[in-house]
């Protein structure tokens, strides 16, 4: 059966983004309209080395450039027993000492849970929904609430976590996007198995 074609995306060189910034509509690329909407970002595997050394610094870079709204909520999700403050202290040494660093860290919170538990992911969904509802109560432009899930996880738990996200963290008034960190499998066979598992859970639409 032929697969759906992948999304077409349009990007600009980072130097152009840094020069102009998202407020200059002449350099907008497809999708930046989300900046006026409510955005929650969930980093699954937030207590791991990959997340603290790569994922959170990358998110901070986007935040610093204005490509993540300053009102966005960034939720770390992992099995470790951490508080919001614990997660912020873990990632702070890996963020450049720039003026927006503290503001970024204020937007980072933590939810503890297993990667195969719909009940635990339900708590993540509740945290997201609470933020979205609160943002709407404050009079923001929140008719649209978007959600992004970053899987900074071992491939062995991609499928179970994807199923739990799909079952519990749906949003009916915005887009939902998922990003999977490589390596995506360890062989062609395992790659194809992961693709089949993910395709059965999420659709490219």
Short mmCIF file of C-alpha atoms in Angstrom, two decimals:
data_model
loop_
_atom_site.label_atom_id
_atom_site.label_comp_id
_atom_site.label_asym_id
_atom_site.label_seq_id
_atom_site.Cartn_x
_atom_site.Cartn_y
_atom_site.Cartn_z
CA UNK A 1 0.00 0.00 0.00
CA UNK A 2 1.56 3.37 -0.95
CA UNK A 3 2.30 5.66 1.95
CA UNK A 4 1.10 9.20 2.21
CA UNK A 5 3.73 11.66 0.93
CA UNK A 6 5.62 13.48 3.71
CA UNK A 7 4.75 17.05 4.59
CA UNK A 8 6.45 19.68 2.48
CA UNK A 9 8.23 22.24 4.62
CA UNK A 10 9.88 25.50 3.67
CA UNK A 11 12.82 26.80 5.70
CA UNK A 12 15.15 29.74 5.58
CA UNK A 13 18.86 29.83 6.36
CA UNK A 14 19.42 30.45 10.07
CA UNK A 15 21.46 33.56 9.27
CA UNK A 16 18.41 35.06 7.54
CA UNK A 17 16.20 34.24 10.52
CA UNK A 18 18.67 35.83 12.90
CA UNK A 19 18.94 38.95 10.78
CA UNK A 20 15.24 39.56 10.29
CA UNK A 21 13.43 37.70 13.05
CA UNK A 22 9.82 36.44 12.95
CA UNK A 23 8.33 39.92 13.36
CA UNK A 24 9.53 40.74 9.82
CA UNK A 25 6.84 39.08 7.69
CA UNK A 26 9.07 39.32 4.60
CA UNK A 27 11.05 36.35 5.89
CA UNK A 28 8.15 34.27 7.23
CA UNK A 29 8.11 30.67 6.09
CA UNK A 30 5.16 28.30 6.04
CA UNK A 31 3.80 27.79 9.55
CA UNK A 32 5.03 30.79 11.56
CA UNK A 33 1.47 32.00 12.07
CA UNK A 34 1.46 29.72 15.15
CA UNK A 35 3.32 32.49 17.01
CA UNK A 36 0.01 34.21 17.78
CA UNK A 37 -1.56 31.00 19.14
CA UNK A 38 -1.21 29.04 22.35
CA UNK A 39 1.66 26.53 22.14
CA UNK A 40 2.64 23.68 24.44
CA UNK A 41 5.78 21.64 23.83
CA UNK A 42 6.25 18.27 25.54
CA UNK A 43 9.78 16.86 25.71
CA UNK A 44 9.49 13.13 26.36
CA UNK A 45 12.63 11.78 27.99
CA UNK A 46 13.32 15.14 29.62
CA UNK A 47 15.64 13.77 32.32
CA UNK A 48 18.09 12.21 29.87
CA UNK A 49 21.42 13.47 28.54
CA UNK A 50 20.05 14.05 25.04
CA UNK A 51 17.33 16.35 26.35
CA UNK A 52 19.52 18.46 28.61
CA UNK A 53 22.48 18.70 26.21
CA UNK A 54 20.67 19.00 22.87
CA UNK A 55 16.88 19.32 22.99
CA UNK A 56 16.44 22.04 25.60
CA UNK A 57 19.36 24.13 24.29
CA UNK A 58 17.85 23.93 20.80
CA UNK A 59 14.46 25.01 22.13
CA UNK A 60 16.12 27.89 23.96
CA UNK A 61 17.82 28.98 20.74
CA UNK A 62 14.44 29.10 18.98
CA UNK A 63 12.91 30.89 21.97
CA UNK A 64 15.76 33.41 21.97
CA UNK A 65 15.27 34.10 18.26
CA UNK A 66 11.53 34.56 18.67
CA UNK A 67 10.46 31.34 16.95
CA UNK A 68 8.86 30.01 20.12
CA UNK A 69 6.35 32.39 21.72
CA UNK A 70 7.38 33.75 25.13
CA UNK A 71 4.01 32.52 26.43
CA UNK A 72 4.64 28.91 25.36
CA UNK A 73 4.67 26.19 28.01
CA UNK A 74 7.44 23.58 27.78
CA UNK A 75 6.71 20.38 29.67
CA UNK A 76 9.39 17.86 30.46
CA UNK A 77 8.08 14.30 30.83
CA UNK A 78 10.11 11.36 32.15
CA UNK A 79 10.12 8.57 34.72
CA UNK A 80 12.53 10.30 37.11
CA UNK A 81 11.23 11.75 40.36
CA UNK A 82 11.85 15.46 39.72
CA UNK A 83 10.20 18.77 40.51
CA UNK A 84 9.90 21.73 38.15
CA UNK A 85 12.86 23.32 39.93
CA UNK A 86 14.94 20.12 39.65
CA UNK A 87 14.49 19.99 35.89
CA UNK A 88 15.36 23.67 35.50
CA UNK A 89 18.56 23.19 37.49
CA UNK A 90 19.51 20.20 35.34
CA UNK A 91 19.23 22.05 32.06
CA UNK A 92 20.40 25.52 33.10
CA UNK A 93 24.18 24.80 32.81
CA UNK A 94 23.66 23.79 29.16
CA UNK A 95 21.91 27.02 28.16
CA UNK A 96 23.92 30.08 27.07
CA UNK A 97 24.00 32.85 29.67
CA UNK A 98 21.82 35.25 27.71
CA UNK A 99 19.14 37.74 28.82
CA UNK A 100 16.19 35.49 27.97
CA UNK A 101 17.51 32.42 29.78
CA UNK A 102 15.60 32.97 33.03
CA UNK A 103 12.42 33.77 31.13
CA UNK A 104 12.81 30.52 29.19
CA UNK A 105 13.39 28.49 32.35
CA UNK A 106 10.23 29.96 33.88
CA UNK A 107 8.28 28.36 31.02
CA UNK A 108 9.71 24.88 31.77
CA UNK A 109 7.72 22.53 34.03
CA UNK A 110 7.87 18.80 34.75
CA UNK A 111 5.44 15.87 34.73
CA UNK A 112 6.51 12.43 35.96
CA UNK A 113 5.20 9.38 34.16
CA UNK A 114 5.88 6.07 32.45
CA UNK A 115 6.20 5.90 28.68
CA UNK A 116 3.56 3.18 28.28
CA UNK A 117 0.97 4.50 30.73
CA UNK A 118 -2.15 6.18 29.37
CA UNK A 119 -3.00 7.21 32.93
CA UNK A 120 0.31 9.05 33.30
CA UNK A 121 0.01 10.66 29.89
CA UNK A 122 -3.47 11.71 30.96
CA UNK A 123 -1.76 13.79 33.65
CA UNK A 124 0.40 15.38 30.95
CA UNK A 125 -2.73 16.16 28.94
CA UNK A 126 -4.36 17.69 32.03
CA UNK A 127 -1.33 19.94 32.57
CA UNK A 128 -1.48 21.05 28.95
CA UNK A 129 -5.23 21.65 29.06
CA UNK A 130 -4.89 23.63 32.29
CA UNK A 131 -2.35 25.94 30.70
CA UNK A 132 -4.45 26.32 27.55
CA UNK A 133 -7.55 27.13 29.57
CA UNK A 134 -5.66 29.62 31.73
CA UNK A 135 -4.22 31.36 28.69
CA UNK A 136 -7.71 31.70 27.26
CA UNK A 137 -9.02 33.14 30.54
CA UNK A 138 -6.29 35.79 30.39
CA UNK A 139 -7.68 37.01 27.09
CA UNK A 140 -4.93 35.77 24.81
CA UNK A 141 -5.44 34.79 21.20
CA UNK A 142 -6.22 31.24 22.22
CA UNK A 143 -8.93 30.05 19.86
CA UNK A 144 -6.15 27.82 18.51
CA UNK A 145 -4.08 25.69 20.90
CA UNK A 146 -1.19 23.82 19.26
CA UNK A 147 0.81 20.94 20.73
CA UNK A 148 4.27 19.66 19.83
CA UNK A 149 5.71 16.39 21.19
CA UNK A 150 9.46 15.77 20.97
CA UNK A 151 10.46 12.12 21.51
CA UNK A 152 13.96 12.31 23.06
CA UNK A 153 13.60 8.60 23.83
CA UNK A 154 15.19 5.25 22.97
CA UNK A 155 13.55 3.73 19.87
CA UNK A 156 12.42 0.79 22.01
CA UNK A 157 9.72 2.94 23.63
CA UNK A 158 8.76 5.07 20.60
CA UNK A 159 5.72 2.96 19.73
CA UNK A 160 4.29 2.63 23.25
CA UNK A 161 4.76 6.33 23.98
CA UNK A 162 3.23 7.25 20.61
CA UNK A 163 0.15 5.13 21.33
CA UNK A 164 -0.27 6.73 24.75
CA UNK A 165 0.08 10.25 23.31
CA UNK A 166 -2.43 9.48 20.59
CA UNK A 167 -4.93 8.01 23.08
CA UNK A 168 -4.77 10.78 25.69
CA UNK A 169 -3.26 14.02 24.39
CA UNK A 170 -5.49 14.94 21.48
CA UNK A 171 -6.40 18.55 20.77
CA UNK A 172 -9.47 19.53 18.79
CA UNK A 173 -8.68 23.19 18.23
CA UNK A 174 -5.17 23.23 16.82
CA UNK A 175 -2.47 21.11 15.26
CA UNK A 176 -0.53 18.32 16.94
CA UNK A 177 2.99 17.52 15.74
CA UNK A 178 5.43 14.79 16.78
CA UNK A 179 9.21 14.71 16.30
CA UNK A 180 11.22 11.52 16.76
CA UNK A 181 14.88 11.73 17.69
CA UNK A 182 17.31 9.50 15.79
CA UNK A 183 18.51 6.79 15.72
CA UNK A 184 15.19 5.56 14.35
CA UNK A 185 15.86 1.85 14.73
CA UNK A 186 19.16 -0.03 14.42
CA UNK A 187 18.63 -1.81 11.08
CA UNK A 188 16.45 -1.61 7.99
CA UNK A 189 14.11 -4.22 9.48
CA UNK A 190 13.72 -2.37 12.80
CA UNK A 191 13.32 0.92 10.94
CA UNK A 192 10.45 -0.49 8.89
CA UNK A 193 8.83 -1.93 12.01
CA UNK A 194 8.95 1.47 13.71
CA UNK A 195 7.54 3.19 10.63
CA UNK A 196 4.65 0.72 10.54
CA UNK A 197 3.97 1.19 14.27
CA UNK A 198 4.03 4.99 14.02
CA UNK A 199 1.94 5.02 10.83
CA UNK A 200 -0.73 2.98 12.59
CA UNK A 201 -0.87 5.58 15.36
CA UNK A 202 -0.43 8.97 13.63
CA UNK A 203 -1.45 10.15 10.20
CA UNK A 204 0.39 12.69 8.07
CA UNK A 205 -2.28 15.35 7.70
#
